[in-house]
mmCIF file of C-alpha atoms in Angstrom:
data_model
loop_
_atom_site.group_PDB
_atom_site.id
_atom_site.type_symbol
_atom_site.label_atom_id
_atom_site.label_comp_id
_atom_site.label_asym_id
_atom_site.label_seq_id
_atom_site.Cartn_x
_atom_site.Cartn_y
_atom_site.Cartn_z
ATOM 1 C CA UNK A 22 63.293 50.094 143.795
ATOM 2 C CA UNK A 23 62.777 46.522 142.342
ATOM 3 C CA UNK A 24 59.401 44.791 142.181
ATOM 4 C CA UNK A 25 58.564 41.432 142.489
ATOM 5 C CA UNK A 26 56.866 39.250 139.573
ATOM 6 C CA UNK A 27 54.710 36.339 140.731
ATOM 7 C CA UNK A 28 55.200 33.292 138.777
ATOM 8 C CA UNK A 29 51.970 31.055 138.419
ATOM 9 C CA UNK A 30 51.439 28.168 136.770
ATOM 10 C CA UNK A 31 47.403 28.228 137.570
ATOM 11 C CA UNK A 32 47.076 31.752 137.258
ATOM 12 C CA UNK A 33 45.780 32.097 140.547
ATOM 13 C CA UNK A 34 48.410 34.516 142.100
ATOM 14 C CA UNK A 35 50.179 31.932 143.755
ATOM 15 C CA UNK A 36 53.945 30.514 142.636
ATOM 16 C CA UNK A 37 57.643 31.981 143.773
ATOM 17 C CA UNK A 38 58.261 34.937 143.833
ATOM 18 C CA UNK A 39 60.548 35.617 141.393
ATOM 19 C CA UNK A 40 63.006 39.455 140.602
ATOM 20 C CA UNK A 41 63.665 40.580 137.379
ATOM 21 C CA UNK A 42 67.232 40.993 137.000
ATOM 22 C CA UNK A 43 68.715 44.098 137.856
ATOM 23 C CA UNK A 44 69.577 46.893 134.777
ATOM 24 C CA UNK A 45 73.411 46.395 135.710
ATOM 25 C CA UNK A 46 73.170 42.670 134.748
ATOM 26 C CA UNK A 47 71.435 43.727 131.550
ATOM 27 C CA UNK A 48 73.211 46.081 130.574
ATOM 28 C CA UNK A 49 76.408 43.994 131.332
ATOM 29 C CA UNK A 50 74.729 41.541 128.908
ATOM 30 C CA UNK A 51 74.838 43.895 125.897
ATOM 31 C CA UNK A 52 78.058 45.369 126.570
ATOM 32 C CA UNK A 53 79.867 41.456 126.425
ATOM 33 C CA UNK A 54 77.315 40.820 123.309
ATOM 34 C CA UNK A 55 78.561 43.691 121.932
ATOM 35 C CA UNK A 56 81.871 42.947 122.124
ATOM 36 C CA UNK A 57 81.804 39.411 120.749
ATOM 37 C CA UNK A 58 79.950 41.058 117.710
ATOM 38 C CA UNK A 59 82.036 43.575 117.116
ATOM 39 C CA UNK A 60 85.346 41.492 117.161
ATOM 40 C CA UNK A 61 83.627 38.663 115.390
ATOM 41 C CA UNK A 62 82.517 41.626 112.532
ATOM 42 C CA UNK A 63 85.744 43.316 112.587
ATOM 43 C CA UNK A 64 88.130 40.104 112.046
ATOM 44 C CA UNK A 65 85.818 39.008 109.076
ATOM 45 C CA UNK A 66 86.304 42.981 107.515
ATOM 46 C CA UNK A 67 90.399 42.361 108.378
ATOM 47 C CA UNK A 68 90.302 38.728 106.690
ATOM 48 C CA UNK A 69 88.181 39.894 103.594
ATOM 49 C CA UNK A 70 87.411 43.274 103.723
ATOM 50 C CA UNK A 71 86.950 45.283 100.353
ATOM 51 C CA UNK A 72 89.858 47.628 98.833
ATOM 52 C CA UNK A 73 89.285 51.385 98.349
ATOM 53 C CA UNK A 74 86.847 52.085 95.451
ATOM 54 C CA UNK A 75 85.266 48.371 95.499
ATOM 55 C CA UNK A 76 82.071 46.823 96.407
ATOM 56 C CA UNK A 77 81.827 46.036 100.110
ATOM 57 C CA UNK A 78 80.909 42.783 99.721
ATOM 58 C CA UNK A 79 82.006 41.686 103.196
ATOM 59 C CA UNK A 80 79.886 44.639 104.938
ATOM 60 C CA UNK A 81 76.917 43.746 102.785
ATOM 61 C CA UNK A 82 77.092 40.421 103.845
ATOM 62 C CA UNK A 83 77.473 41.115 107.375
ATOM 63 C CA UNK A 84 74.822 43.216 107.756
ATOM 64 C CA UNK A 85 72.436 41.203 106.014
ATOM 65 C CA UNK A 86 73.453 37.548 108.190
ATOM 66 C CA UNK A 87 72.946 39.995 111.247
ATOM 67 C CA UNK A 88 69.400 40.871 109.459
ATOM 68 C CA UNK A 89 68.119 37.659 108.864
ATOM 69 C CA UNK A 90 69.008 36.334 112.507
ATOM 70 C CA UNK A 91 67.590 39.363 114.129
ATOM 71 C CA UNK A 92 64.101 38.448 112.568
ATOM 72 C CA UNK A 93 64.565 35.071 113.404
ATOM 73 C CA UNK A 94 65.596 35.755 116.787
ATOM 74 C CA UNK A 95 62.855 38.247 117.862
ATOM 75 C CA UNK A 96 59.881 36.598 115.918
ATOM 76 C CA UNK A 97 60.771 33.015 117.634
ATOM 77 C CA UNK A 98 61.104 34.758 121.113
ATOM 78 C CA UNK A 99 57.837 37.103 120.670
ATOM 79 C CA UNK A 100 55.966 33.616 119.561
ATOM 80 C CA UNK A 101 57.643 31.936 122.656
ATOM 81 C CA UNK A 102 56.451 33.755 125.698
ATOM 82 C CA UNK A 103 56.634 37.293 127.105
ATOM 83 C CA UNK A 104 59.990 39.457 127.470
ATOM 84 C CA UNK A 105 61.282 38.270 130.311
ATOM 85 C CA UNK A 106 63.112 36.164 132.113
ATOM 86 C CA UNK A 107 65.788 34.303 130.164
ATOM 87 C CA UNK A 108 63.504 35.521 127.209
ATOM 88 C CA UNK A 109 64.628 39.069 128.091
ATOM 89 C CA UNK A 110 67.949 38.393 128.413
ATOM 90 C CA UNK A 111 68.569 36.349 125.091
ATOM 91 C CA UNK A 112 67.155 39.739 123.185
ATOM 92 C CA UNK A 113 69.340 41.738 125.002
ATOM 93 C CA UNK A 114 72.206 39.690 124.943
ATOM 94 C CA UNK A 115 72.269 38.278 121.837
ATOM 95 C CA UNK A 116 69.546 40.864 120.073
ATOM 96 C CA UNK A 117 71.068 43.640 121.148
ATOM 97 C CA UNK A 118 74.540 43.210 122.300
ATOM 98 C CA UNK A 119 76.041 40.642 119.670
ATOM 99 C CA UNK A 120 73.660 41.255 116.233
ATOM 100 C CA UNK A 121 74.074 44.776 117.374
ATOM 101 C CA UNK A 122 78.101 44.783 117.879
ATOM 102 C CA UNK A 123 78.294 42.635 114.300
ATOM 103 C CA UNK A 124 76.270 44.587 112.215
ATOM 104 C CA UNK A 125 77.119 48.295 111.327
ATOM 105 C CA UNK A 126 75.348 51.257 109.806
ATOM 106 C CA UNK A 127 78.194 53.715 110.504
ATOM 107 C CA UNK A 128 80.531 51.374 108.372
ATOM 108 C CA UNK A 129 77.844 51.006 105.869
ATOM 109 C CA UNK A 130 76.885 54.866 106.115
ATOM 110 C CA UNK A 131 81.167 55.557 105.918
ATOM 111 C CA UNK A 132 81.824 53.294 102.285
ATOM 112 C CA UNK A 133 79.173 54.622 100.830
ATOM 113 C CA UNK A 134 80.083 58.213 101.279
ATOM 114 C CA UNK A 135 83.201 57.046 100.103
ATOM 115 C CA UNK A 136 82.138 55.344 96.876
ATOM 116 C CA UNK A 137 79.868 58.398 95.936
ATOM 117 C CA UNK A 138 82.465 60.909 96.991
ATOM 118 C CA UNK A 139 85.736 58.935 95.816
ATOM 119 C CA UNK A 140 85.084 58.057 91.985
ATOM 120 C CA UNK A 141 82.898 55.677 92.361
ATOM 121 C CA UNK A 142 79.462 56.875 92.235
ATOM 122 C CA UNK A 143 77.711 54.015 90.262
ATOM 123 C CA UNK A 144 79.233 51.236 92.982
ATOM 124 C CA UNK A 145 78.339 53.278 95.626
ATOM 125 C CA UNK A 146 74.656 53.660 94.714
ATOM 126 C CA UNK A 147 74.457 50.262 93.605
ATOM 127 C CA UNK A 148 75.727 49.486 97.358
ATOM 128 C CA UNK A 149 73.430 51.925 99.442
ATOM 129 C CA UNK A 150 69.850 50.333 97.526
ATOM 130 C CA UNK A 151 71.156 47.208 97.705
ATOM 131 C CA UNK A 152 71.977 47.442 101.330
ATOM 132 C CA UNK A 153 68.672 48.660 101.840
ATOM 133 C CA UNK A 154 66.235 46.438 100.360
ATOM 134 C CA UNK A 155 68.155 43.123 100.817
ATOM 135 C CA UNK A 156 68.492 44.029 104.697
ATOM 136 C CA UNK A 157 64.321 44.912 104.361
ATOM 137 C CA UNK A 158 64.012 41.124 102.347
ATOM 138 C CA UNK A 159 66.166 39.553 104.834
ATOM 139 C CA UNK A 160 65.002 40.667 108.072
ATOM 140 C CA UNK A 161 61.568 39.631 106.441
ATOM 141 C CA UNK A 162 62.993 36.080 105.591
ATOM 142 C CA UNK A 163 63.947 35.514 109.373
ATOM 143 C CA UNK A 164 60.546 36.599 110.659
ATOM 144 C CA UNK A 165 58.570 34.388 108.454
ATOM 145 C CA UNK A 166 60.995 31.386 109.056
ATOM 146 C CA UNK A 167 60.543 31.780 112.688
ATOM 147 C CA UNK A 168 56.808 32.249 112.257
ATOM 148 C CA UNK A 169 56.799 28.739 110.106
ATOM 149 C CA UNK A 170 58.944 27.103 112.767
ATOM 150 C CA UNK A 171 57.129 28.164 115.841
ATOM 151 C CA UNK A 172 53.695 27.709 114.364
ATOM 152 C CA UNK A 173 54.148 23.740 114.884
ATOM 153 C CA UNK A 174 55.057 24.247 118.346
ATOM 154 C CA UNK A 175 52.072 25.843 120.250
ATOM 155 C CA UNK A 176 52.426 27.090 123.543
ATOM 156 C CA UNK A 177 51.165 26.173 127.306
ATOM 157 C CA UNK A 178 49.252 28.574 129.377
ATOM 158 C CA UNK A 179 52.380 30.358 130.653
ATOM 159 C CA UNK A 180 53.434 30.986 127.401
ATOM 160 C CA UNK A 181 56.399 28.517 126.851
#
């Protein structure tokens, strides 16, 4: 069953009606994100991925680009208007679907039971912390930039 949104510019009830878009179209919308992440992620680890028993430079950065957009992306939409609409799609899309598909734990979570477990225990403990609190710093970073940036702009009564 789908229900209808009113859209009102006065508040008053009145406006088009307007239907969310349906979970298929959503979830169509994070599977293509998903994909464009994951092959964008997957051709940079090809071009300049790290050998056996080296730092994973190329993950690290990955994951922390993907960190610092993800704040960015989700504090400028929450300080733009509600979740929905184009607003919802966007996270979903792009939030979801292509940060998701670029970044990686299990890649992450797989060279750094390798390091520990293959000889190099020292690189591979160096990686996991610094993994871990640069993603924290980063995802940070993008939050407050977005909070900085959208501060100047405020918004109009329907929240745009």
């Amino acid at each position: 069953m789908e229900t209808v949104t009113r859209n009102s510019s006065n508040g008053g009830g009145g406006g088009a009606a307007r239907r969310p878009a349906p979970m298929w179209a959503l979830a169509l919308l994070v599977g293509v994100g998903g994909c464009v992440g994951t092959l964008v992620r997957a051709l940079l680890e090809a071009a300049f991925g790290a050998d056996h028993g080296h730092f994973p430079v190329m993950t690290l950065t990955i994951n922390l680009v993907g960190s610092v957009v993800l704040g960015l992306l989700l504090e400028g939409l929450a300080r733009t208007g509600e979740d929905v609409g184009p607003r919802k799609a966007v996270r979903l899309g792009v939030g979801t679907g292509v940060i998701g598909g670029f970044t990686t734990y299990s890649t992450f979570a797989v060279e750094t039971d390798r390091l520990l477990g293959g000889g190099s225990p020292v690189i591979g403990l160096v990686y996991a912390l610094v993994s871990v609190a640069a993603g924290l710093l980063c995802a940070a970073a993008g939050i407050l930039v977005a909070r900085k940036a959208f501060r100047a702009r405020p918004m109009d009564e329907e929240g745009r």
